Coordinates of C-alpha atoms (C1' of nucleotides) in Angstrom, one line a residue:
Chain A
X81 CA -0.1 0.0 0.1
X82 CA 1.3 2.9 -0.9
X83 CA 2.1 5.7 2.0
X84 CA -0.5 4.4 4.2
X85 CA -0.3 6.1 7.6
X86 CA 1.3 3.6 10.5
X87 CA -0.8 2.7 13.4
X88 CA 0.0 0.9 16.3
X89 CA -1.6 -0.2 19.3
X90 CA -0.5 -0.6 23.1
X91 CA -3.3 -3.2 24.2
X92 CA -2.8 -4.1 28.3
X93 CA -5.4 -5.6 29.9
X94 CA -6.6 -4.1 33.1
X95 CA -5.6 -6.2 36.1
X96 CA -3.9 -4.1 38.3
X97 CA -0.5 -1.6 37.4
X98 CA 1.4 -1.4 34.6
X99 CA 4.2 -3.9 34.7
X100 CA 7.7 -2.9 33.3
X101 CA 7.3 -5.2 30.6
X102 CA 4.5 -3.7 29.3
X103 CA 6.4 -0.2 29.8
X104 CA 8.4 -1.9 27.4
X105 CA 6.0 -2.6 24.9
X106 CA 4.3 0.4 24.8
X107 CA 7.4 2.5 24.5
X108 CA 8.3 0.5 21.2
X109 CA 5.0 1.0 20.0
X110 CA 5.4 4.8 20.6
X111 CA 8.7 4.9 19.6
X112 CA 8.2 3.5 16.1
X113 CA 4.7 5.6 15.8
X114 CA 6.2 9.0 16.6
X115 CA 9.0 8.2 14.4
X116 CA 6.7 7.7 11.2
X117 CA 4.6 10.1 11.8
X118 CA 1.7 7.3 12.8
X119 CA -0.7 6.8 15.1
X120 CA -0.2 5.4 18.7
X121 CA -3.3 3.7 20.0
X122 CA -4.0 2.7 23.5
X123 CA -6.8 -0.3 23.9
X124 CA -8.0 -1.9 27.0
X125 CA -8.5 -5.4 26.7
X126 CA -10.9 -6.0 29.3
X127 CA -12.9 -9.3 28.2
X128 CA -11.8 -11.0 31.0
X129 CA -14.8 -10.2 33.7
X130 CA -13.0 -12.3 36.5
X131 CA -9.5 -10.4 36.3
X132 CA -11.1 -7.4 36.3
X133 CA -9.5 -4.5 38.8
X134 CA -11.0 -1.2 39.9
X135 CA -9.3 1.7 39.1
X136 CA -6.6 -0.3 37.1
X137 CA -7.6 1.8 33.6
X138 CA -7.0 4.7 35.0
X139 CA -4.1 3.8 36.6
X140 CA -2.7 3.0 33.5
X141 CA -3.2 5.9 31.9
X142 CA -1.9 7.8 34.6
X143 CA 1.5 6.4 34.8
X144 CA 1.6 6.6 30.7
X145 CA 0.9 10.2 30.9
X146 CA 3.5 10.1 33.8
X147 CA 5.9 8.7 31.9
X148 CA 5.4 10.7 28.7
X149 CA 4.1 8.3 26.4
X150 CA 0.9 9.9 25.4
X151 CA -1.5 8.3 23.1
X152 CA -3.5 9.7 20.2
X153 CA -6.5 7.3 20.2
X154 CA -7.9 5.5 22.8
X155 CA -10.1 5.8 26.0
X156 CA -11.5 9.0 27.5
X157 CA -9.8 10.9 24.6
X158 CA -11.7 8.9 21.9
X159 CA -11.0 8.7 18.2
X160 CA -12.6 7.6 15.0
X161 CA -12.1 4.0 15.5
X162 CA -13.7 3.9 19.0
X163 CA -14.6 2.6 21.6
X164 CA -11.1 1.7 22.6
X165 CA -12.5 -0.5 25.5
X166 CA -13.0 -4.1 24.5
X167 CA -16.2 -4.4 27.0
X168 CA -17.9 -1.7 24.6
X169 CA -17.5 -3.4 21.3
X170 CA -19.3 -7.1 22.6
X171 CA -21.7 -6.3 19.8
X172 CA -19.2 -6.2 17.2
X173 CA -17.3 -9.4 18.3
X174 CA -20.7 -11.3 18.4
X175 CA -21.3 -10.4 14.9
X176 CA -18.3 -11.4 13.2
X177 CA -18.2 -14.6 15.3
X178 CA -21.7 -15.4 13.7
X179 CA -20.5 -14.2 10.3
X180 CA -18.0 -17.2 11.0
X181 CA -20.6 -19.9 11.9
X182 CA -22.7 -18.9 8.9
X183 CA -19.5 -19.2 6.7
X184 CA -19.0 -22.6 8.0
X185 CA -15.6 -21.5 9.4
X186 CA -16.5 -21.2 13.0
X187 CA -19.4 -23.6 15.0
X188 CA -21.7 -23.7 18.2
X189 CA -20.0 -25.7 21.3
X190 CA -22.1 -26.7 24.0
X191 CA -19.6 -28.5 26.0
X192 CA -19.5 -28.3 29.4
X193 CA -16.2 -27.5 31.3
X194 CA -16.3 -31.0 33.0
X195 CA -16.6 -32.4 29.6
X196 CA -13.7 -30.6 28.0
X197 CA -11.5 -31.1 31.5
X198 CA -12.3 -34.6 31.4
X199 CA -11.6 -35.0 27.8
X200 CA -7.9 -33.1 28.3
X201 CA -7.2 -35.7 31.3
X202 CA -7.6 -38.5 29.4
X203 CA -5.4 -37.0 26.0
X204 CA -3.2 -36.4 28.8
X205 CA -2.9 -39.8 30.3
X206 CA -2.4 -40.8 26.9
X207 CA 0.5 -38.4 26.3
X208 CA -1.4 -37.2 23.3
X209 CA -1.7 -33.1 22.6
X210 CA -5.1 -32.1 24.6
X211 CA -6.9 -30.6 21.8
X212 CA -10.7 -30.5 21.4
X213 CA -12.5 -33.4 19.6
X214 CA -14.5 -31.6 18.2
X215 CA -17.9 -33.1 19.8
X216 CA -19.7 -30.8 19.1
X217 CA -18.9 -30.0 15.0
X218 CA -20.5 -33.4 14.8
X219 CA -24.0 -31.9 15.8
X220 CA -26.7 -31.6 13.2
X221 CA -28.3 -28.2 12.3
X222 CA -31.6 -29.5 14.0
X223 CA -30.0 -30.0 17.0
X224 CA -27.7 -27.0 16.9
X225 CA -31.2 -25.1 17.0
X226 CA -32.8 -27.2 19.8
X227 CA -30.0 -26.6 22.0
X228 CA -29.8 -22.6 21.5
X229 CA -33.9 -22.4 22.0
X230 CA -33.4 -24.3 24.9
X231 CA -31.0 -21.9 26.3
X232 CA -28.1 -23.9 26.7
X233 CA -25.2 -21.9 27.6
X234 CA -22.5 -22.1 24.4
X235 CA -19.2 -20.9 23.2
X236 CA -18.2 -20.3 19.3
X237 CA -15.1 -22.0 18.5
X238 CA -12.6 -21.7 15.2
X239 CA -12.5 -24.4 13.1
X240 CA -8.7 -25.1 12.1
X241 CA -7.9 -27.1 9.0
X242 CA -6.2 -30.2 9.4
X243 CA -2.9 -30.9 7.7
X244 CA -2.1 -27.3 7.1
X245 CA 1.1 -25.4 7.9
X246 CA 0.7 -21.7 8.7
X247 CA 3.9 -19.8 7.9
X248 CA 4.4 -16.4 8.5
X249 CA 6.8 -13.6 8.7
X250 CA 8.4 -11.6 12.1
X251 CA 10.5 -8.4 11.8
X252 CA 11.8 -9.9 14.3
X253 CA 11.7 -13.3 14.4
X254 CA 12.2 -13.7 10.6
X255 CA 10.3 -16.9 9.1
X256 CA 8.3 -19.1 11.1
X257 CA 5.9 -21.8 10.8
X258 CA 3.6 -24.5 12.7
X259 CA 1.6 -27.1 11.7
X260 CA -2.0 -26.4 12.1
X261 CA -2.0 -29.9 14.1
X262 CA -1.3 -28.4 17.1
X263 CA -3.7 -25.8 17.1
X264 CA -7.2 -26.3 19.0
X265 CA -9.9 -25.4 17.8
X266 CA -9.9 -22.4 19.7
X267 CA -13.1 -20.6 21.7
X268 CA -13.5 -17.0 19.9
X269 CA -16.7 -16.4 21.6
X270 CA -17.2 -17.3 25.5
X271 CA -20.6 -18.3 27.1
X272 CA -20.7 -14.6 29.0
X273 CA -20.8 -13.1 25.4
X274 CA -17.1 -11.8 26.0
X275 CA -14.8 -12.7 23.3
X276 CA -11.6 -14.3 24.3
X277 CA -8.4 -12.6 23.3
X278 CA -8.0 -13.9 19.9
X279 CA -11.0 -12.8 18.1
X280 CA -10.9 -9.4 19.8
X281 CA -7.4 -8.5 18.8
X282 CA -7.8 -9.5 15.0
X283 CA -11.2 -7.5 14.6
X284 CA -10.2 -4.6 16.6
X285 CA -6.6 -4.2 14.8
X286 CA -8.4 -4.7 11.5
X287 CA -11.2 -2.3 12.2
X288 CA -8.9 0.3 14.0
X289 CA -6.5 -0.2 10.4
X290 CA -3.4 -1.2 12.9
X291 CA -0.7 -1.4 10.6
X292 CA 1.8 -3.3 12.7
X293 CA 1.4 -5.6 16.0
X294 CA 4.5 -5.1 18.0
X295 CA 3.8 -7.3 21.2
X296 CA 5.5 -9.4 23.6
X297 CA 6.6 -13.2 22.4
X298 CA 4.6 -14.6 24.6
X299 CA 1.6 -14.0 21.7
X300 CA 4.1 -16.1 19.1
X301 CA 2.6 -19.5 19.5
X302 CA -0.6 -18.0 18.9
X303 CA -0.2 -15.9 15.7
X304 CA -1.3 -19.0 13.3
X305 CA -4.7 -18.5 14.9
X306 CA -4.9 -14.8 14.4
X307 CA -3.5 -15.6 10.6
X308 CA -6.0 -18.2 10.1
X309 CA -8.8 -15.6 11.4
X310 CA -7.5 -12.8 8.9
X311 CA -7.8 -15.2 6.2
X312 CA -11.1 -16.3 7.3
X313 CA -12.2 -12.5 7.3
X314 CA -10.4 -11.9 4.2
X315 CA -8.2 -9.1 5.6
X316 CA -4.8 -8.3 5.7
X317 CA -2.5 -8.9 8.0
X318 CA -0.7 -6.4 9.9
X319 CA 3.2 -6.7 10.1
X320 CA 4.2 -8.7 13.3
X321 CA 6.9 -7.9 15.2
X322 CA 7.3 -10.1 18.4
X323 CA 9.6 -8.7 21.8
X324 CA 12.0 -10.7 23.5
X325 CA 10.9 -11.3 27.1
X326 CA 12.2 -9.2 30.1
X327 CA 13.9 -11.4 33.0
X328 CA 14.5 -11.7 36.8
X329 CA 18.4 -11.9 37.7
X330 CA 17.9 -15.5 37.4
X331 CA 16.6 -15.7 33.8
X332 CA 13.1 -16.4 34.8
X333 CA 10.3 -14.5 33.6
X334 CA 10.3 -11.1 35.2
X335 CA 7.8 -11.4 38.4
X336 CA 6.9 -10.0 41.8
X337 CA 8.9 -11.5 44.5
X338 CA 12.2 -10.7 42.4
X339 CA 11.9 -7.1 43.0
X340 CA 9.6 -4.2 41.7
X341 CA 8.4 -4.8 38.5
X342 CA 5.1 -1.9 38.6
X343 CA 6.0 1.2 36.7
X344 CA 4.5 2.6 40.1
X345 CA 6.8 1.6 42.3
X346 CA 10.0 3.2 40.7
X347 CA 8.0 6.3 40.1
X348 CA 7.5 6.2 44.1
X349 CA 11.1 5.5 44.9
X350 CA 11.9 8.9 43.3
X351 CA 13.5 7.3 39.8
X352 CA 13.4 10.1 37.0
X353 CA 10.7 9.1 34.1
X354 CA 13.7 9.8 31.9
X355 CA 16.0 7.1 33.5
X356 CA 13.5 4.7 33.5
X357 CA 12.4 5.3 29.8
X358 CA 16.0 5.2 28.7
X359 CA 16.7 2.0 30.7
X360 CA 13.9 0.5 29.7
X361 CA 14.6 1.3 25.6
X362 CA 18.0 -0.7 26.1
X363 CA 16.4 -3.9 27.1
X364 CA 16.3 -5.3 24.1
X365 CA 17.7 -2.5 21.3
X366 CA 20.5 -0.7 20.9
X367 CA 21.5 2.0 18.4
X368 CA 24.0 0.3 16.8
X369 CA 27.2 2.4 18.2
X370 CA 28.3 3.4 21.9
X371 CA 25.6 5.9 23.0
X372 CA 23.8 4.9 25.4
X373 CA 22.1 8.2 27.4
X374 CA 18.9 9.7 25.6
X375 CA 16.2 11.6 25.9
X376 CA 13.0 10.2 24.2
X377 CA 13.0 12.8 21.7
X378 CA 16.6 11.1 20.8
X379 CA 15.0 7.9 21.1
X380 CA 11.9 8.7 18.4
X381 CA 15.0 9.5 15.8
X382 CA 17.3 6.6 16.9
X383 CA 15.1 3.9 17.4
X384 CA 14.4 1.0 14.9
X385 CA 12.7 -2.3 15.2
X386 CA 15.5 -3.6 12.9
X387 CA 17.8 -3.3 15.7
X388 CA 15.4 -5.1 18.3
X389 CA 17.3 -8.2 19.3
X390 CA 15.9 -11.9 19.4
X391 CA 16.7 -13.2 23.3
X392 CA 15.5 -12.0 26.5
X393 CA 17.0 -9.5 28.8
X394 CA 17.3 -9.6 32.3
X395 CA 15.8 -6.2 34.0
X396 CA 19.0 -5.1 35.8
X397 CA 18.8 -2.5 38.4
X398 CA 22.7 -1.8 38.5
X399 CA 22.7 -0.6 35.2
X400 CA 19.1 1.3 35.7
X401 CA 20.5 3.1 38.6
X402 CA 23.7 4.0 36.8
X403 CA 21.5 5.3 33.5
X404 CA 19.1 7.6 36.1
X405 CA 21.8 8.6 37.8
X406 CA 23.4 9.9 34.2
X407 CA 19.9 12.0 33.8
X408 CA 20.2 13.6 37.1
X409 CA 23.7 15.3 36.2
X410 CA 21.2 16.2 33.3
X411 CA 18.8 18.1 35.7
X412 CA 18.9 21.3 37.6
X413 CA 18.0 21.4 41.3
X414 CA 14.7 23.1 40.7
X415 CA 13.7 20.8 38.2
X416 CA 14.5 18.2 40.9
X417 CA 12.7 19.7 43.6
X418 CA 9.1 18.6 43.2
X419 CA 10.3 15.0 43.1
X420 CA 11.8 15.3 46.6
X421 CA 8.7 17.1 47.7
X422 CA 6.5 14.4 46.5
X423 CA 8.6 11.6 48.2
X424 CA 8.7 13.8 51.6
X425 CA 5.2 14.1 51.0
X426 CA 4.5 10.6 51.8
X427 CA 7.3 9.9 54.2
X428 CA 7.2 10.2 58.0
X429 CA 8.6 13.6 57.5
X430 CA 5.5 14.7 56.0
X431 CA 4.0 17.3 58.8
X432 CA 7.3 19.0 58.9
X433 CA 8.3 22.2 56.6
X434 CA 11.4 22.5 54.8
X435 CA 11.6 25.3 52.5
X436 CA 12.2 25.5 48.8
X437 CA 15.6 26.8 49.1
X438 CA 16.6 24.4 52.0
X439 CA 15.4 21.4 49.6
X440 CA 17.2 22.5 46.8
X441 CA 20.5 23.0 48.6
X442 CA 19.8 19.5 50.3
X443 CA 19.7 17.8 46.5
X444 CA 22.7 19.7 45.4
X445 CA 24.7 18.3 48.2
X446 CA 23.0 14.7 47.8
X447 CA 22.6 14.9 44.0
X448 CA 26.0 12.6 43.1
X449 CA 25.3 10.4 46.0
X450 CA 22.0 8.6 45.1
X451 CA 20.4 6.8 42.2
X452 CA 17.0 7.4 42.8
X453 CA 15.7 10.1 45.3
X454 CA 14.1 8.1 48.0
X455 CA 18.0 7.6 48.4
X456 CA 18.1 10.9 50.1
X457 CA 16.1 9.9 53.1
X458 CA 18.1 7.0 53.2
X459 CA 21.6 8.3 53.0
X460 CA 21.0 11.6 54.8
X461 CA 17.8 11.5 57.0
X462 CA 19.6 14.0 59.0
X463 CA 18.7 16.9 57.0
X464 CA 15.3 16.2 58.3
X465 CA 15.6 15.4 61.7
X466 CA 18.7 15.6 64.2
X467 CA 20.4 12.1 64.4
X468 CA 19.1 9.8 67.1
X469 CA 21.9 7.4 66.8
X470 CA 25.7 7.6 66.3
X471 CA 27.5 5.0 64.2
X472 CA 29.7 2.7 66.1
X473 CA 32.4 2.3 64.0
X474 CA 32.8 6.0 63.1
X475 CA 32.7 6.7 67.0
X476 CA 35.8 4.0 67.8
X477 CA 37.7 5.3 64.8
X478 CA 37.3 9.2 65.3
X479 CA 35.7 9.7 68.5
X480 CA 38.6 10.0 71.3
X481 CA 38.3 11.0 75.3
X482 CA 39.3 14.4 74.2
X483 CA 36.8 14.9 71.5
X484 CA 34.0 16.3 74.0
X485 CA 36.7 19.1 75.0
X486 CA 37.8 19.9 71.7
X487 CA 34.0 20.1 70.4
X488 CA 33.7 22.1 73.3
X489 CA 35.9 24.8 71.8
X490 CA 34.7 24.8 68.3
X491 CA 31.1 25.3 69.8
X492 CA 32.7 28.6 71.4
X493 CA 34.4 29.5 68.0
X494 CA 31.0 29.0 66.3
X495 CA 29.0 30.6 68.8
X496 CA 30.8 34.2 67.7
X497 CA 29.9 33.9 64.1
X498 CA 27.3 36.0 62.5
X499 CA 24.8 34.1 60.0
X500 CA 27.9 32.1 59.0
X501 CA 28.2 30.5 55.6
X502 CA 30.4 27.7 54.3
X503 CA 33.7 29.4 54.3
X504 CA 32.8 30.9 57.4
X505 CA 32.5 27.6 59.6
X506 CA 35.6 26.2 57.4
X507 CA 37.5 29.1 59.0
X508 CA 36.1 28.7 62.4
X509 CA 37.1 24.8 62.3
X510 CA 40.5 25.8 61.1
X511 CA 41.0 28.3 63.8
X512 CA 40.0 26.1 66.4
X513 CA 42.4 23.1 65.5
X514 CA 44.9 25.4 65.2
X515 CA 44.6 26.8 68.5
X516 CA 44.1 22.9 70.1
X517 CA 47.3 21.7 68.1
X518 CA 45.4 19.8 66.5
X519 CA 44.8 18.2 62.7
X520 CA 41.7 19.5 61.2
X521 CA 40.9 15.9 60.3
X522 CA 40.7 15.3 63.8
X523 CA 37.8 17.6 64.3
X524 CA 36.1 17.3 61.1
X525 CA 35.1 13.7 61.8
X526 CA 33.8 14.0 64.9
X527 CA 31.5 16.9 64.2
X528 CA 30.4 15.1 61.0
X529 CA 29.4 12.4 63.4
X530 CA 27.6 14.6 65.9
X531 CA 25.6 16.4 63.0
X532 CA 25.1 13.7 61.2
X533 CA 25.2 10.5 63.0
X534 CA 27.1 8.8 60.3
X535 CA 30.2 8.3 58.7
X536 CA 29.4 9.2 55.2
X537 CA 27.9 12.1 53.1
X538 CA 28.4 15.1 51.5
X539 CA 31.6 17.7 52.4
X540 CA 31.1 18.5 56.1
X541 CA 30.8 22.5 55.5
X542 CA 28.1 21.7 53.2
X543 CA 26.0 19.9 55.9
X544 CA 27.1 22.8 58.4
X545 CA 26.0 25.3 55.9
X546 CA 22.5 23.8 55.1
X547 CA 21.6 22.9 58.7
X548 CA 22.3 26.4 59.9
X549 CA 24.2 27.7 63.0
X550 CA 21.7 27.4 65.9
X551 CA 21.0 23.4 64.5
X552 CA 24.9 22.6 64.3
X553 CA 25.6 23.7 67.6
X554 CA 22.6 22.3 69.4
X555 CA 23.5 18.7 67.7
X556 CA 27.3 19.0 68.6
X557 CA 25.9 19.7 72.3
X558 CA 23.5 16.9 72.1
X559 CA 26.6 14.2 70.8
X560 CA 28.6 15.7 73.2
X561 CA 26.1 14.6 75.9
X562 CA 24.8 11.5 74.2
X563 CA 27.9 9.5 73.0
X564 CA 29.9 7.6 75.6
X565 CA 33.1 5.4 75.1
Chain B
rG938 C1' 4.8 -34.6 27.8
rG939 C1' 4.2 -31.6 22.8
rC940 C1' 4.9 -27.1 20.2
rG941 C1' 7.5 -22.9 19.6
rC942 C1' 11.4 -19.3 20.4
rU943 C1' 16.2 -18.2 22.0
rA944 C1' 21.8 -18.6 23.1
rU945 C1' 28.9 -13.8 22.7
rC946 C1' 32.2 -11.3 29.7
rG947 C1' 28.0 -12.3 36.0
rU948 C1' 24.3 -8.4 33.7
rC949 C1' 22.6 -5.4 29.0
rU950 C1' 25.3 -5.6 24.2
rA951 C1' 28.4 -4.2 19.2
rA952 C1' 31.0 -7.7 15.6
rG953 C1' 25.7 -9.5 9.8
rG954 C1' 32.1 -15.3 6.9
rG955 C1' 38.1 -12.3 6.7
rU956 C1' 39.6 -4.8 9.2
rU957 C1' 39.1 -9.5 15.9
rU958 C1' 45.0 -10.7 20.6
rA959 C1' 36.2 -10.5 20.1
rG960 C1' 34.5 -3.9 21.3
rG961 C1' 31.6 -1.0 24.5
rA962 C1' 28.9 -0.3 29.4
rC963 C1' 26.7 -1.8 34.2
rA964 C1' 28.6 -4.1 38.6
rC965 C1' 33.0 -6.2 40.5
rC966 C1' 38.9 -5.0 41.5
rG967 C1' 43.0 -1.7 42.1
rC968 C1' 45.6 3.6 41.3
rC969 C1' 44.3 8.7 41.7
rC970 C1' 41.7 12.7 44.0
rU971 C1' 39.9 13.6 49.4
rC972 C1' 37.3 15.8 55.8
rU973 C1' 34.0 10.4 55.0
rC974 C1' 30.8 8.8 51.1
rA975 C1' 30.0 9.4 46.4
rA976 C1' 30.8 11.5 41.9
rG977 C1' 35.0 12.1 38.4
rG978 C1' 39.8 10.3 36.3
rC979 C1' 42.9 6.4 35.0
rG980 C1' 43.6 1.1 34.6
rG981 C1' 42.6 -4.4 35.4
rU982 C1' 39.3 -9.0 35.8
rA983 C1' 36.0 -11.5 32.7
rA984 C1' 32.9 -14.3 27.0
rU985 C1' 31.4 -16.7 21.2
rA986 C1' 26.9 -23.2 25.7
rC987 C1' 28.5 -28.1 23.5
rG988 C1' 29.8 -31.1 19.3
rG989 C1' 29.4 -32.0 14.3
rG990 C1' 29.6 -30.2 9.3
rU991 C1' 30.1 -26.3 5.2
rU992 C1' 34.3 -23.2 3.5
rC993 C1' 41.2 -21.1 1.7
rG994 C1' 38.7 -18.9 6.0
rA995 C1' 32.9 -18.9 11.4
rA996 C1' 31.1 -15.7 17.0
rU997 C1' 28.9 -15.0 11.8
rC998 C1' 25.9 -20.3 7.4
rC999 C1' 23.8 -25.8 8.2
rC1000 C1' 22.7 -30.2 11.7
rG1001 C1' 22.3 -32.3 16.4
rU1002 C1' 23.2 -32.1 21.6
rU1003 C1' 22.3 -29.3 26.2
rA1004 C1' 19.9 -24.9 28.8
rG1005 C1' 16.8 -21.2 29.7
rC1006 C1' 11.9 -19.3 28.5
rG1007 C1' 7.3 -18.8 26.4
rC1008 C1' 2.9 -21.2 24.6
rU1009 C1' 0.2 -25.8 25.3
rA1010 C1' -7.7 -22.1 28.9
rC1011 C1' -14.7 -20.2 27.7
rC1012 C1' -6.1 -15.7 30.7
rA1013 C1' -4.6 -11.8 28.2

RNA sequence: GGCGCUAUCGUCUAAGGGUUUAGGACACCGCCCUCUCAAGGCGGUAAUACGGGUUCGAAUCCCGUUAGCGCUACCA
């Protein structure tokens, strides 16, 4: 087709939160659409009523918005080919399922789940492929009519031809072929009137004029069913691209238990959307040269399905942390301020007040020492509350019997300061050390311990500057009182 | 079990038969910087799963084995 507009879709089922694997699928679809000036569709696949989760759709849209993947057509926003929620398209699926029945390409099945289960166990015991035995295909037209009339629950199954090999081309997998003998007479319309994925996705992709189907590898084995359906309807098959899976560190399919899998989790920890997107993009794709840090705009320019790999990729949190830090490097304190505030508002410090100016200084001091913003609370709680305890290893190393006396002298010097800045603290400390005939280090470490309770963190004078004279003196006095050798 | 997909450093990956003593990044280790911890700079360890072919030549092509994963639902 000449200059056909590219249309792709991200079609999640609303069963909870957006999974990082889902984000990757959404991202690749988005990049491909934007790069080709195409359309990015969001379609909600909620055809399993038993798995419906309240608020999941809103959450999904919200999360997509947060990472910056805006869709062109979809729920709320609408579009020319809606509705974009499958539960609102039931009549459409019913119509097409009926059409296949009328044309002899599908048939009613009245088998109970008990019978199906029994049939399967028997076949499995014999070591055979547990395929539907086509019991209901043998029903006569009058039998079918009678059963329908008596309101027996039924499903519609597709009739899969025998002895055919289904071949197809996948942009990523290349040529794949599967024998039809291994394909079950798949249920298309369930007894509750909802379609299964297979019917719904084929009908919708065609009706929504989707040109490229980019989705996870778990769908690869069911492609033949879809190809058959396209043939039955006499529709053109979209271009297929099946993405490799995302894996846990132990190479099993990425799941809860082995870390966070919801995009929400990363947002809550204070990862930058730029960092997450950049990292996710590199799981299965690379630009072909040695660049690694990309913005969304750069990804749109560089991305190509041809450079997507075939093998599964482990979600490696260390690499995410590093990439996120690279994006932190590129931001100003002011830009990052809202993220820290958001995290504080959900922390145990939520009722305390900190000025923007104060928080920006904290960000400045900590930005090289964190990988995500919750790290500021984890690594430097002393910016939000006085130390409750003091690191014992650091005490052993840097707190001498004479330390309280030295710090007493230091407090005297600090007290004389008027609205001190970083350099003033530094000069005062130097004077004290000199007067006591000590190396500065002896005092510096003790003061760090006194004000922060820890043995690591930003430069001491930065900490003092941020905390301010009054607080510093108070904390040193507290430490002298509390630290016992 | 059957079918399918996949297989380069621990991890993400480059190398599309000869330019490869297999390159980069994260992680790890060492050194430098330094008031601590980071960041940064410099350096190092580390891989073509195995076995057969094809070819003058294979990480690259073919076959087999093995392993991992996926699918095998009135779930998506």
